[in-house]
GROMACS .gro file of N, CA and C in nm:
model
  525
    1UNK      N    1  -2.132   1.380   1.506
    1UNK     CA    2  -2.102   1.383   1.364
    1UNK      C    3  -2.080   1.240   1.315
    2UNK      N    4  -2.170   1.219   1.201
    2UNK     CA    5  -2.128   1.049   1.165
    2UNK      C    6  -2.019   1.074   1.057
    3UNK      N    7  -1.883   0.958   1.084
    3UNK     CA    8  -1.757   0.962   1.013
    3UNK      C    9  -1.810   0.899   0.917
    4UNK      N   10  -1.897   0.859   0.874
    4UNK     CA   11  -1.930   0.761   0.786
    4UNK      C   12  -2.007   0.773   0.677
    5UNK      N   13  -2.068   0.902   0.719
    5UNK     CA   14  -2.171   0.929   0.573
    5UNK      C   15  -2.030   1.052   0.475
    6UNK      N   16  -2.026   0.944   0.327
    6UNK     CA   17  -1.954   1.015   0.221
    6UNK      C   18  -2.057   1.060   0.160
    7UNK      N   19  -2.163   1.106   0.199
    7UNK     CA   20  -2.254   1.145   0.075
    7UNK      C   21  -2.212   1.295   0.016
    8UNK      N   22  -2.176   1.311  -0.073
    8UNK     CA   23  -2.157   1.476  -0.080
    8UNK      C   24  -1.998   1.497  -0.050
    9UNK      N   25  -1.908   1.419  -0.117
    9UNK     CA   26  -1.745   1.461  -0.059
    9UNK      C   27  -1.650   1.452  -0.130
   10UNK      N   28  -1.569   1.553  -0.120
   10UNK     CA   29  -1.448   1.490  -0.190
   10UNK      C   30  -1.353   1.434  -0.119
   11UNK      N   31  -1.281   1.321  -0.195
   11UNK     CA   32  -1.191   1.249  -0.140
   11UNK      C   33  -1.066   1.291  -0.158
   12UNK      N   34  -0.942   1.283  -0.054
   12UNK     CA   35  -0.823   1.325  -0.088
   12UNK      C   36  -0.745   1.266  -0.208
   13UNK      N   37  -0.825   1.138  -0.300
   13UNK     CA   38  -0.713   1.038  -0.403
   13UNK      C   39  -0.798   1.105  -0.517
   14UNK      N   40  -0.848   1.198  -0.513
   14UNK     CA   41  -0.960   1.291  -0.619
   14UNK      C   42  -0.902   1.377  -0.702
   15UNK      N   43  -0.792   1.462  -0.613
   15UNK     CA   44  -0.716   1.549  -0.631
   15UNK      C   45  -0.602   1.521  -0.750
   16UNK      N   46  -0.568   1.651  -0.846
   16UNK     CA   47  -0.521   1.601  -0.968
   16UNK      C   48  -0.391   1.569  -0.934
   17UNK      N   49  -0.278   1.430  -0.968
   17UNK     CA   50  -0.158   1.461  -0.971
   17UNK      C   51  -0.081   1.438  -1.137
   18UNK      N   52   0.001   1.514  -1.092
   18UNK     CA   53   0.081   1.507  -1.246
   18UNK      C   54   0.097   1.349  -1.322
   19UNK      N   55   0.051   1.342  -1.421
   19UNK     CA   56   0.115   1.243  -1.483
   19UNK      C   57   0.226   1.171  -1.471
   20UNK      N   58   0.342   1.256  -1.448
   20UNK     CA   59   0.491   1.178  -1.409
   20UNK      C   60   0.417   1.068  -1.261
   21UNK      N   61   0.377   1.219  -1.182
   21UNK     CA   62   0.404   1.175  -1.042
   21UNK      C   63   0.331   0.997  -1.029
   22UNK      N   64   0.221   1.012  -1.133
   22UNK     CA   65   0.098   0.899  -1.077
   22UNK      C   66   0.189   0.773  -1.152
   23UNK      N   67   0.274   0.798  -1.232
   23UNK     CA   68   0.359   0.678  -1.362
   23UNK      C   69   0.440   0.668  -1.229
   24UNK      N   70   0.521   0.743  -1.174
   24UNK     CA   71   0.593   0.733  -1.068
   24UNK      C   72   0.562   0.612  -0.919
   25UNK      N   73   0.428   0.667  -0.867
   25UNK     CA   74   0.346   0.602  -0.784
   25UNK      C   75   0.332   0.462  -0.838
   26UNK      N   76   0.285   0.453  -0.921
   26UNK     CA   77   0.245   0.271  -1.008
   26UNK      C   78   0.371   0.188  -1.024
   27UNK      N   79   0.502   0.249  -1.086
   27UNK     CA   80   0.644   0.219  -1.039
   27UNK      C   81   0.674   0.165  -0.918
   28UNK      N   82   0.640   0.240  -0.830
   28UNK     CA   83   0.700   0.226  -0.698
   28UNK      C   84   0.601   0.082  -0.657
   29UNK      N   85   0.498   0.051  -0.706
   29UNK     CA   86   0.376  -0.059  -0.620
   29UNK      C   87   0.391  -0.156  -0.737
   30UNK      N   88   0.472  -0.143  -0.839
   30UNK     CA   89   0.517  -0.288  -0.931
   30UNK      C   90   0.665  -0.356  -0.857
   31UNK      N   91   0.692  -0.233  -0.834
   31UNK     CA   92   0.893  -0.255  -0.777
   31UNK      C   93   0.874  -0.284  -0.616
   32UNK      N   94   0.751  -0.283  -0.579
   32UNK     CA   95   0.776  -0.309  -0.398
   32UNK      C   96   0.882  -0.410  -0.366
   33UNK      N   97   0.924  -0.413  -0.270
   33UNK     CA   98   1.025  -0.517  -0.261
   33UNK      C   99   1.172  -0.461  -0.321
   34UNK      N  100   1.152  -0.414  -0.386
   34UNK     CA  101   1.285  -0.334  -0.460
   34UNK      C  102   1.397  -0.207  -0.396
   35UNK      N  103   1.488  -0.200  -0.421
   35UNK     CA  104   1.553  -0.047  -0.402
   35UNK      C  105   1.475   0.102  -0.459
   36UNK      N  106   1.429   0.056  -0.607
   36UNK     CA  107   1.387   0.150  -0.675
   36UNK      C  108   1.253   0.176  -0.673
   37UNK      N  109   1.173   0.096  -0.530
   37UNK     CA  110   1.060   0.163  -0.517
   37UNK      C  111   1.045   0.314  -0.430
   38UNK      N  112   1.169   0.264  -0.335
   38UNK     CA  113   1.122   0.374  -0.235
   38UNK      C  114   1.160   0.503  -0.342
   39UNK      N  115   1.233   0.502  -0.421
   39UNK     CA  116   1.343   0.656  -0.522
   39UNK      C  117   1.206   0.654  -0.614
   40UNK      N  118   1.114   0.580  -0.645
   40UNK     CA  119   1.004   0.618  -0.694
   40UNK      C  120   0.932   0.692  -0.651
   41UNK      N  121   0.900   0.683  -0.532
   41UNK     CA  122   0.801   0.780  -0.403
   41UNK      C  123   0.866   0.900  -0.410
   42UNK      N  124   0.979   0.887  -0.367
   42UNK     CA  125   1.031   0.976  -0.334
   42UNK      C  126   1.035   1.117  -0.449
   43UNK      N  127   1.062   1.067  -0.588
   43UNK     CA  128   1.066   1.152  -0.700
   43UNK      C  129   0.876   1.224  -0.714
   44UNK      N  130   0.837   1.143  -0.665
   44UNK     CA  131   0.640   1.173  -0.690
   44UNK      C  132   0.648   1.271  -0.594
   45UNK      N  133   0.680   1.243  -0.467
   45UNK     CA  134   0.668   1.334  -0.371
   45UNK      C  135   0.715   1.512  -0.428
   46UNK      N  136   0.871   1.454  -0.470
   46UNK     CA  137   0.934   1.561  -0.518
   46UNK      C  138   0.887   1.646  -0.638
   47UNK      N  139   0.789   1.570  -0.711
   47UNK     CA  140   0.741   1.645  -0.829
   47UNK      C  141   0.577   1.745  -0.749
   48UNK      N  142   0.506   1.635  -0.633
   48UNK     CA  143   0.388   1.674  -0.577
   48UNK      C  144   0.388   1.702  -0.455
   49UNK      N  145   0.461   1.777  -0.365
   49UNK     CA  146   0.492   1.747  -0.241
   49UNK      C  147   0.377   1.781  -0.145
   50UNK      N  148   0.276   1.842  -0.196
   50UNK     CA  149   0.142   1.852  -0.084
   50UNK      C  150   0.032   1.771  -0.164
   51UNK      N  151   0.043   1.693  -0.271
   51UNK     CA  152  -0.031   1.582  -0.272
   51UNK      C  153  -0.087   1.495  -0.163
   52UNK      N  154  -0.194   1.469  -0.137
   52UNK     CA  155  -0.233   1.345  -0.037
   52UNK      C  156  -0.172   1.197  -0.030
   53UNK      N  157  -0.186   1.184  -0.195
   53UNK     CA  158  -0.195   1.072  -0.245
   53UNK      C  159  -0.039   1.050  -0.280
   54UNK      N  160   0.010   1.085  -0.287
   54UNK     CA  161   0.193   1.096  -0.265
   54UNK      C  162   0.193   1.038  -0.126
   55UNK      N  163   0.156   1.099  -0.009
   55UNK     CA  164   0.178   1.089   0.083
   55UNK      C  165   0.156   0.961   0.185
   56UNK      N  166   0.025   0.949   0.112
   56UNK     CA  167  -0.050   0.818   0.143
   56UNK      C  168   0.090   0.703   0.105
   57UNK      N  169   0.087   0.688   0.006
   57UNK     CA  170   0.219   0.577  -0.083
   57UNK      C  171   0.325   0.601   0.005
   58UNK      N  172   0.337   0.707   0.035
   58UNK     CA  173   0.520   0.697   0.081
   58UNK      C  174   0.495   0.688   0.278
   59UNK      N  175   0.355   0.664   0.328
   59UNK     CA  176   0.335   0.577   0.476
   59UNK      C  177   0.291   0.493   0.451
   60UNK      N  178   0.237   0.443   0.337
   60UNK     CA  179   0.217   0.282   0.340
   60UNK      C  180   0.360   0.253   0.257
   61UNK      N  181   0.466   0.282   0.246
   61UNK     CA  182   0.536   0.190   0.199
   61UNK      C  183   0.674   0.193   0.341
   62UNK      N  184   0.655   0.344   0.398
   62UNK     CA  185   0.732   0.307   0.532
   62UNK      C  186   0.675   0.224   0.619
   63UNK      N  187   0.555   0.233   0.640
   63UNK     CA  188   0.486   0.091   0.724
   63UNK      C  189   0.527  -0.016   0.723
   64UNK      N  190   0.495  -0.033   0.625
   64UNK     CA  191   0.530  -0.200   0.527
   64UNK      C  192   0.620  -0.241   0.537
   65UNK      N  193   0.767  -0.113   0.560
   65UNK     CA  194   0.865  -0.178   0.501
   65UNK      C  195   0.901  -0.178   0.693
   66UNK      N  196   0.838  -0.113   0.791
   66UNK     CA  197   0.906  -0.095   0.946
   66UNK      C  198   1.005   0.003   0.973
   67UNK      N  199   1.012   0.055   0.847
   67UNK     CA  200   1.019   0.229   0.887
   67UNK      C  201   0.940   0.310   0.972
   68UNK      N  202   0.945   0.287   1.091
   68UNK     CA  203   0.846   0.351   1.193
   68UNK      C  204   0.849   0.476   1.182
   69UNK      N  205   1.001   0.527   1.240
   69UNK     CA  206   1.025   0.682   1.214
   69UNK      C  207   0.955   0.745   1.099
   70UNK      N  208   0.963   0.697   0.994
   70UNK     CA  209   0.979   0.779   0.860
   70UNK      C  210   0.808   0.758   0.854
   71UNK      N  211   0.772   0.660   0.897
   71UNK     CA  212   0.608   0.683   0.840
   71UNK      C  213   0.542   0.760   0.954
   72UNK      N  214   0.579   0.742   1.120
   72UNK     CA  215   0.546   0.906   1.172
   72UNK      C  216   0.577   1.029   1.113
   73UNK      N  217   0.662   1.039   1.027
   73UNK     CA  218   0.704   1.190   1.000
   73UNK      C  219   0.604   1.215   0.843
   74UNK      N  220   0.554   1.103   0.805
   74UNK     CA  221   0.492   1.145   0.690
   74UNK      C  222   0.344   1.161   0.732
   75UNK      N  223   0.312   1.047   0.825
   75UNK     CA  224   0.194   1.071   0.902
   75UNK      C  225   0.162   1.224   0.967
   76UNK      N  226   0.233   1.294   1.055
   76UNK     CA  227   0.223   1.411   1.089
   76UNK      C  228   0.245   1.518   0.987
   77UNK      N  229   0.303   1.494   0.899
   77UNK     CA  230   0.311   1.568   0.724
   77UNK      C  231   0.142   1.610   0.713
   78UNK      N  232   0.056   1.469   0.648
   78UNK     CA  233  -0.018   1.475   0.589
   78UNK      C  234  -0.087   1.550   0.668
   79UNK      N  235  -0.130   1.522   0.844
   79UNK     CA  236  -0.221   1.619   0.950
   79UNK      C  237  -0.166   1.712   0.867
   80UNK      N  238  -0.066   1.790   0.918
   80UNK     CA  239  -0.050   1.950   0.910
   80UNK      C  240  -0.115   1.984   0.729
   81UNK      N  241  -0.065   1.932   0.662
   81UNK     CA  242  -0.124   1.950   0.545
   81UNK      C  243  -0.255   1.973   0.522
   82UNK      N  244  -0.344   1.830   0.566
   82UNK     CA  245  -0.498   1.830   0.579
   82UNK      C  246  -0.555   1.989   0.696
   83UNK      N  247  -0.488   1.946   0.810
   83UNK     CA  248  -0.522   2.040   0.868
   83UNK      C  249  -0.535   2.195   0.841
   84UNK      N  250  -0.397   2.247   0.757
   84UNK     CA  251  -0.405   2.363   0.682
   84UNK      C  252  -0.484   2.402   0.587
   85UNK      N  253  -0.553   2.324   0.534
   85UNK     CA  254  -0.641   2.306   0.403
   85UNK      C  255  -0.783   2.310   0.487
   86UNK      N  256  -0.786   2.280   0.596
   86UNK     CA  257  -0.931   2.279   0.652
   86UNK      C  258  -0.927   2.374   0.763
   87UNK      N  259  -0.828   2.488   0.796
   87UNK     CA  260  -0.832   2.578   0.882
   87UNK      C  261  -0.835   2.540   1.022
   88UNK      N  262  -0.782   2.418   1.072
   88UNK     CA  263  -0.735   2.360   1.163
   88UNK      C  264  -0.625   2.410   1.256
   89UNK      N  265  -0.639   2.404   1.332
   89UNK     CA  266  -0.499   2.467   1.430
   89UNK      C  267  -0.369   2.353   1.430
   90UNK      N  268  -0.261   2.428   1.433
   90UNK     CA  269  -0.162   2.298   1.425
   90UNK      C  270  -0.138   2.241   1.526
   91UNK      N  271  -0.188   2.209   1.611
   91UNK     CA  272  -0.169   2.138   1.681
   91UNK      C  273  -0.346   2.048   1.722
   92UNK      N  274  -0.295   1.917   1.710
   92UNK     CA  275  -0.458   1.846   1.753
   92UNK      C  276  -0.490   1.817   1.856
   93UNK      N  277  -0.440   1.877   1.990
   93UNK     CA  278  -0.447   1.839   2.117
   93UNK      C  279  -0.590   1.970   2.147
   94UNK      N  280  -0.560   2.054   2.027
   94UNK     CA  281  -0.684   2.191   2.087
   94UNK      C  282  -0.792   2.194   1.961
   95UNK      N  283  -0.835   2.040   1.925
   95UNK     CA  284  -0.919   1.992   1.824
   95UNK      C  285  -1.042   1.968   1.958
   96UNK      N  286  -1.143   2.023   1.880
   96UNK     CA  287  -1.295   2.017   1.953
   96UNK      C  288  -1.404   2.011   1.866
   97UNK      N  289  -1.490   1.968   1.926
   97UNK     CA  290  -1.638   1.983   1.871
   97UNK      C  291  -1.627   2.119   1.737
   98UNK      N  292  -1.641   2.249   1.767
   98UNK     CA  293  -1.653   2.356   1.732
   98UNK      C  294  -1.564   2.369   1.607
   99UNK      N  295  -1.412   2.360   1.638
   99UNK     CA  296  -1.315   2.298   1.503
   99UNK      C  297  -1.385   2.196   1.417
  100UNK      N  298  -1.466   2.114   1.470
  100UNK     CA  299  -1.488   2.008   1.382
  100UNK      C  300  -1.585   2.001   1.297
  101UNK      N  301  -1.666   2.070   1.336
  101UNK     CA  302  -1.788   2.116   1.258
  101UNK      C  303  -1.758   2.231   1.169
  102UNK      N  304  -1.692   2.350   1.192
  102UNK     CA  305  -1.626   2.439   1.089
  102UNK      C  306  -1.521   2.341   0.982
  103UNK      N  307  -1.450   2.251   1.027
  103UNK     CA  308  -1.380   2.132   0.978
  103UNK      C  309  -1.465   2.077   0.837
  104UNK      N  310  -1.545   2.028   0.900
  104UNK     CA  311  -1.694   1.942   0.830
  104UNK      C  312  -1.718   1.983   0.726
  105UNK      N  313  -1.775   2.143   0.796
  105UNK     CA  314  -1.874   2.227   0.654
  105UNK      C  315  -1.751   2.282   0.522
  106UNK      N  316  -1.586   2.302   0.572
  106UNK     CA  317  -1.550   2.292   0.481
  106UNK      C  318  -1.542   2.210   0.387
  107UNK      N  319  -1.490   2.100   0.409
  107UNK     CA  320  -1.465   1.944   0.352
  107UNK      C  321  -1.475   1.848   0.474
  108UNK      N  322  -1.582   1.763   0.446
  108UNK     CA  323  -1.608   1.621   0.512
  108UNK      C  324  -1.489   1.518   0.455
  109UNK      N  325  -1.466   1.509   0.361
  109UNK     CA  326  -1.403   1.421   0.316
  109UNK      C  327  -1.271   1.464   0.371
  110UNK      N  328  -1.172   1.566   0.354
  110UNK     CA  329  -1.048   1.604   0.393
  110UNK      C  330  -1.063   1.590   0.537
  111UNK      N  331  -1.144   1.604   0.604
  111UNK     CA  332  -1.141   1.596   0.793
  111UNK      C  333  -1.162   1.486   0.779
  112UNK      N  334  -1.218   1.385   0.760
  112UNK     CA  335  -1.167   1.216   0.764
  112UNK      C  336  -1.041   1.180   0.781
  113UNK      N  337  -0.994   1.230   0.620
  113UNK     CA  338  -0.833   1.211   0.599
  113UNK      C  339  -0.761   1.259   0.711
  114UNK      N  340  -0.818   1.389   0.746
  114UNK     CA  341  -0.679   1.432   0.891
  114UNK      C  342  -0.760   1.333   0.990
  115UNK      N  343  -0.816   1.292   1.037
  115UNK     CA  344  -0.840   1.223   1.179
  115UNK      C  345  -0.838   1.119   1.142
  116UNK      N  346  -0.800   1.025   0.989
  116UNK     CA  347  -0.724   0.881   1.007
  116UNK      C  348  -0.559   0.911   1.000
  117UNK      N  349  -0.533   1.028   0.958
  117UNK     CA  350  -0.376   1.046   0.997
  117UNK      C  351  -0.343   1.025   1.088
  118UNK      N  352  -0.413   1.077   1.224
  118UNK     CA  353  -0.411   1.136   1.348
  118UNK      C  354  -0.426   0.979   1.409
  119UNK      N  355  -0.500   0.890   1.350
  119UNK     CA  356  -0.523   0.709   1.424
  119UNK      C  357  -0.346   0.641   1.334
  120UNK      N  358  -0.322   0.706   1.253
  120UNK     CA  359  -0.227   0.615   1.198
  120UNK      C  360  -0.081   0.671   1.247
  121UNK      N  361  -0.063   0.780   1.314
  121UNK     CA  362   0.042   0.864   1.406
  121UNK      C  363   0.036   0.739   1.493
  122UNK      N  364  -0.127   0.743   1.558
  122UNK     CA  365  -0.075   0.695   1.676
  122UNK      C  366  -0.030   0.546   1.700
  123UNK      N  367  -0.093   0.488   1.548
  123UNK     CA  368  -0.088   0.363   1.574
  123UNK      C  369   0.109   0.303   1.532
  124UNK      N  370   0.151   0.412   1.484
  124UNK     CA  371   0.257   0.422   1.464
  124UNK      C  372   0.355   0.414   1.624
  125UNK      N  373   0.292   0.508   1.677
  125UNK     CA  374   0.363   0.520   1.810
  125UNK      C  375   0.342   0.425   1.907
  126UNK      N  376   0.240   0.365   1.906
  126UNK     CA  377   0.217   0.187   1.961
  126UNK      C  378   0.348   0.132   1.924
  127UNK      N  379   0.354   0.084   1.768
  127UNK     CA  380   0.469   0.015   1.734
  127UNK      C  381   0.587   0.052   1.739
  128UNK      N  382   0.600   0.188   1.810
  128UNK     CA  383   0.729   0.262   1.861
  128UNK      C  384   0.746   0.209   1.996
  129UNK      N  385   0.637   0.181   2.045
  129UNK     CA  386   0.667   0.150   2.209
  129UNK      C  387   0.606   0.293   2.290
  130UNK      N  388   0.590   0.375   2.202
  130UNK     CA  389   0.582   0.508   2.290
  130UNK      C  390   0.428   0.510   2.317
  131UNK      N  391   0.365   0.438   2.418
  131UNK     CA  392   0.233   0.431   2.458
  131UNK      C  393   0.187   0.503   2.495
  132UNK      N  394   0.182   0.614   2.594
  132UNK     CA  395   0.133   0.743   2.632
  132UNK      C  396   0.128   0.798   2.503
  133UNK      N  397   0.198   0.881   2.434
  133UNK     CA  398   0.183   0.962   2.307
  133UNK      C  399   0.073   0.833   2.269
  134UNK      N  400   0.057   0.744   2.228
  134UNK     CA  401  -0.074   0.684   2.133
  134UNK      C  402  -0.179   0.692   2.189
  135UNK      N  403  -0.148   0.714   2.332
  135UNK     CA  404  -0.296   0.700   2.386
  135UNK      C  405  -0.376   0.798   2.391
  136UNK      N  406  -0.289   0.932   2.398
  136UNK     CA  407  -0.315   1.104   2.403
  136UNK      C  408  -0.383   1.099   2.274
  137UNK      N  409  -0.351   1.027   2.170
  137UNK     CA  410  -0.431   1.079   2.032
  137UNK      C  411  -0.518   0.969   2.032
  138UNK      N  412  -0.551   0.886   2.063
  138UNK     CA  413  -0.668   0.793   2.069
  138UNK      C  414  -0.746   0.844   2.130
  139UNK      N  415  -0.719   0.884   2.317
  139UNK     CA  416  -0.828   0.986   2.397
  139UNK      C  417  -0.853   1.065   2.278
  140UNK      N  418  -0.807   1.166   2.215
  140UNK     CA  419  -0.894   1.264   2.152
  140UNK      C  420  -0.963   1.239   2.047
  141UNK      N  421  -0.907   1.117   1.974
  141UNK     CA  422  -1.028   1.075   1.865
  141UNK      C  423  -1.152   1.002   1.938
  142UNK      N  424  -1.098   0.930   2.026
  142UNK     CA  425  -1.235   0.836   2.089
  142UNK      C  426  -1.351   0.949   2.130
  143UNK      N  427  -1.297   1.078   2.192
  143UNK     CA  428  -1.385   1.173   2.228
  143UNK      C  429  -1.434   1.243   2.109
  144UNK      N  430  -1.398   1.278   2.020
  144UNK     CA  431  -1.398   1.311   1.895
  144UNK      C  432  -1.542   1.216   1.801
  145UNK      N  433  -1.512   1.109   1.796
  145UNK     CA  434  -1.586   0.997   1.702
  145UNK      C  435  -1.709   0.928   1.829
  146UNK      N  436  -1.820   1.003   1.837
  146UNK     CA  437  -1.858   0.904   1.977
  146UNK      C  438  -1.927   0.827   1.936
  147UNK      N  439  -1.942   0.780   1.786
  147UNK     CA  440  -1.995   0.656   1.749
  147UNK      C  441  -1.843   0.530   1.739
  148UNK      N  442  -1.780   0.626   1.760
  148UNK     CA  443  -1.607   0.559   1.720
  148UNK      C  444  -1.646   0.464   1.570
  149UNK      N  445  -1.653   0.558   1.506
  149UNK     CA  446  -1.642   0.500   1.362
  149UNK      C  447  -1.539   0.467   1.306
  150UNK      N  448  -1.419   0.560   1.394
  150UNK     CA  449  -1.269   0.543   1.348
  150UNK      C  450  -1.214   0.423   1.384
  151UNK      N  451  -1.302   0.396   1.506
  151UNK     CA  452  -1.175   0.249   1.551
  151UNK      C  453  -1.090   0.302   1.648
  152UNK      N  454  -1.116   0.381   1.726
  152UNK     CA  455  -1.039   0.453   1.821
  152UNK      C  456  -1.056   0.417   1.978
  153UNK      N  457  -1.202   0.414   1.973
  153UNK     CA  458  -1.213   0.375   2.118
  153UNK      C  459  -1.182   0.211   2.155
  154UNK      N  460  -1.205   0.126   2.007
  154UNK     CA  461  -1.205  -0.013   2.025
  154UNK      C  462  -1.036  -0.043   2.062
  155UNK      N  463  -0.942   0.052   1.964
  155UNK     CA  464  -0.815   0.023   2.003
  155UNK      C  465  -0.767   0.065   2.131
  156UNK      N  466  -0.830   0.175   2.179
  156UNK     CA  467  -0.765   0.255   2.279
  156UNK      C  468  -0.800   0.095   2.412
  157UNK      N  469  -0.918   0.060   2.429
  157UNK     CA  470  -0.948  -0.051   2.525
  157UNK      C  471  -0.799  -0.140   2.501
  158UNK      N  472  -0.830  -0.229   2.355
  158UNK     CA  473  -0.717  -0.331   2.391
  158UNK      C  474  -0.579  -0.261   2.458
  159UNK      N  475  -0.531  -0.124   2.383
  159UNK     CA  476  -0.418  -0.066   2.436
  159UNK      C  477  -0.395  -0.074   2.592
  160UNK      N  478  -0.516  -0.026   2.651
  160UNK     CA  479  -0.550  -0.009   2.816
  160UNK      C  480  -0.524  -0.158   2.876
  161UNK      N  481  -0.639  -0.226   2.802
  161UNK     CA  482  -0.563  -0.405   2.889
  161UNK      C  483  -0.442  -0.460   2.884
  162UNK      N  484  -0.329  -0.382   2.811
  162UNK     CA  485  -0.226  -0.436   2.825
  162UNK      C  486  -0.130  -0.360   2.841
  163UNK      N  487  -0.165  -0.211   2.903
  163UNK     CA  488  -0.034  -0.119   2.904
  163UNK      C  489  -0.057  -0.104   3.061
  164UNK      N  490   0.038  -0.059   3.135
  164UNK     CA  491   0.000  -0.059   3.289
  164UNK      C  492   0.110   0.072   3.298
  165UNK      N  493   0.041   0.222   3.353
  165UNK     CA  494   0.107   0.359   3.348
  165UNK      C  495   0.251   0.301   3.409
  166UNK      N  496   0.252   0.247   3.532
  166UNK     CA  497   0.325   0.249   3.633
  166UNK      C  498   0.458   0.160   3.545
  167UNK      N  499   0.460   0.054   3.453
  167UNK     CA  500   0.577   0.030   3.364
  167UNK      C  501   0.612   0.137   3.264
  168UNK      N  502   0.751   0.072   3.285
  168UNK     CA  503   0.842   0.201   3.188
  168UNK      C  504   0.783   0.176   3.050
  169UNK      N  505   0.798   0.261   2.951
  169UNK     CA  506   0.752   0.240   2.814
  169UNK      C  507   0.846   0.145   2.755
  170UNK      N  508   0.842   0.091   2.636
  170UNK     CA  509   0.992   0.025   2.604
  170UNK      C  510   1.004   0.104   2.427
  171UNK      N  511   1.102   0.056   2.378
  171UNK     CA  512   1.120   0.105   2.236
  171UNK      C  513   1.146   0.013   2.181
  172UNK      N  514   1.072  -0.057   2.065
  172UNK     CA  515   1.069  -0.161   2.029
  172UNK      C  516   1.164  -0.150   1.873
  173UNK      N  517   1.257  -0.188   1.847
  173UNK     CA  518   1.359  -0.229   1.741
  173UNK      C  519   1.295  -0.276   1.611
  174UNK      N  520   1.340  -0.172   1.515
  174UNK     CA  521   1.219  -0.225   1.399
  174UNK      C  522   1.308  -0.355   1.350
  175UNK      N  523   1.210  -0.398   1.293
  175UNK     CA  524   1.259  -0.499   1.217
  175UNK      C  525   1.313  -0.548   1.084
   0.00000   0.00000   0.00000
């Protein structure tokens, strides 16, 4: 399956959100840096809470800010979300070929969105320290993408040259 052809798709930032919520969103990315960005997200969320595009804003602004925790928990949000919307099983460890193509023919564009969630979980859990868990979801995208359009197999290598099973994991202290 090529990740790459949008011909024919809808995108998850397509989807309508309320007026407040989107005045809300634009708030929050004038005020970055601020207290009153994150209570911006947060109110968008609260007005749109299975929005994409809510969701998107409120893990790029835990990212950003080294909220690790909080942008895994929004990261695994959006999967289950995407995933429910595309008849996905909740859990992505029993994601296959067969899922993915029923995946596809529903929405191409929404199965993108869940399998860059699924790279941004893990890349989350890198910067957690928790290397096994990142690597479990990289194996399945790298097998997943075998053109690795995602960027999965390229990360999963560097991950491999510098993680060694036999060291303990560490947990790295946000900053």
């Amino acid at each position: 399956m090529d990740l790459l052809d949008f011909s024919d798709c809808k995108l998850y930032f397509e989807d309508a959100l309320p007026a407040e919520a989107e005045r809300l969103i634009a708030q929050a990315s004038s005020e970055y840096g601020e207290d009153t960005a994150e209570l911006a997200l947060l109110r968008a969320h609260l007005m749109a809470p299975d929005n994409l595009t809510v969701l998107v804003g409120l893990y790029r602004y835990y990212f950003y800010q080294h909220r690790l925790d909080d942008a895994l928990m929004v990261a695994e949000r959006a999967m289950q979300l995407s995933g429910r919307l595309l008849g996905l099983p909740p859990d992505w460890r029993t994601l296959d070929e067969t899922r993915l193509g029923s995946a596809a023919a529903n929405s191409f564009g929404m199965l993108r969105f869940y399998l860059l969630a699924l790279k941004a979980a893990s890349v989350v859990l890198l910067r957690l320290g928790q290397i096994e868990a990142s690597r479990d979801r990289l194996i399945k995208l790298a097998g997943l993408d075998c053109h690795d359009h995602l960027g999965a197999a390229k990360l999963l290598e560097v991950v491999d040259a510098f993680h060694h099973p036999e060291e303990p994991e560490i947990q790295l202290a946000a900053a």
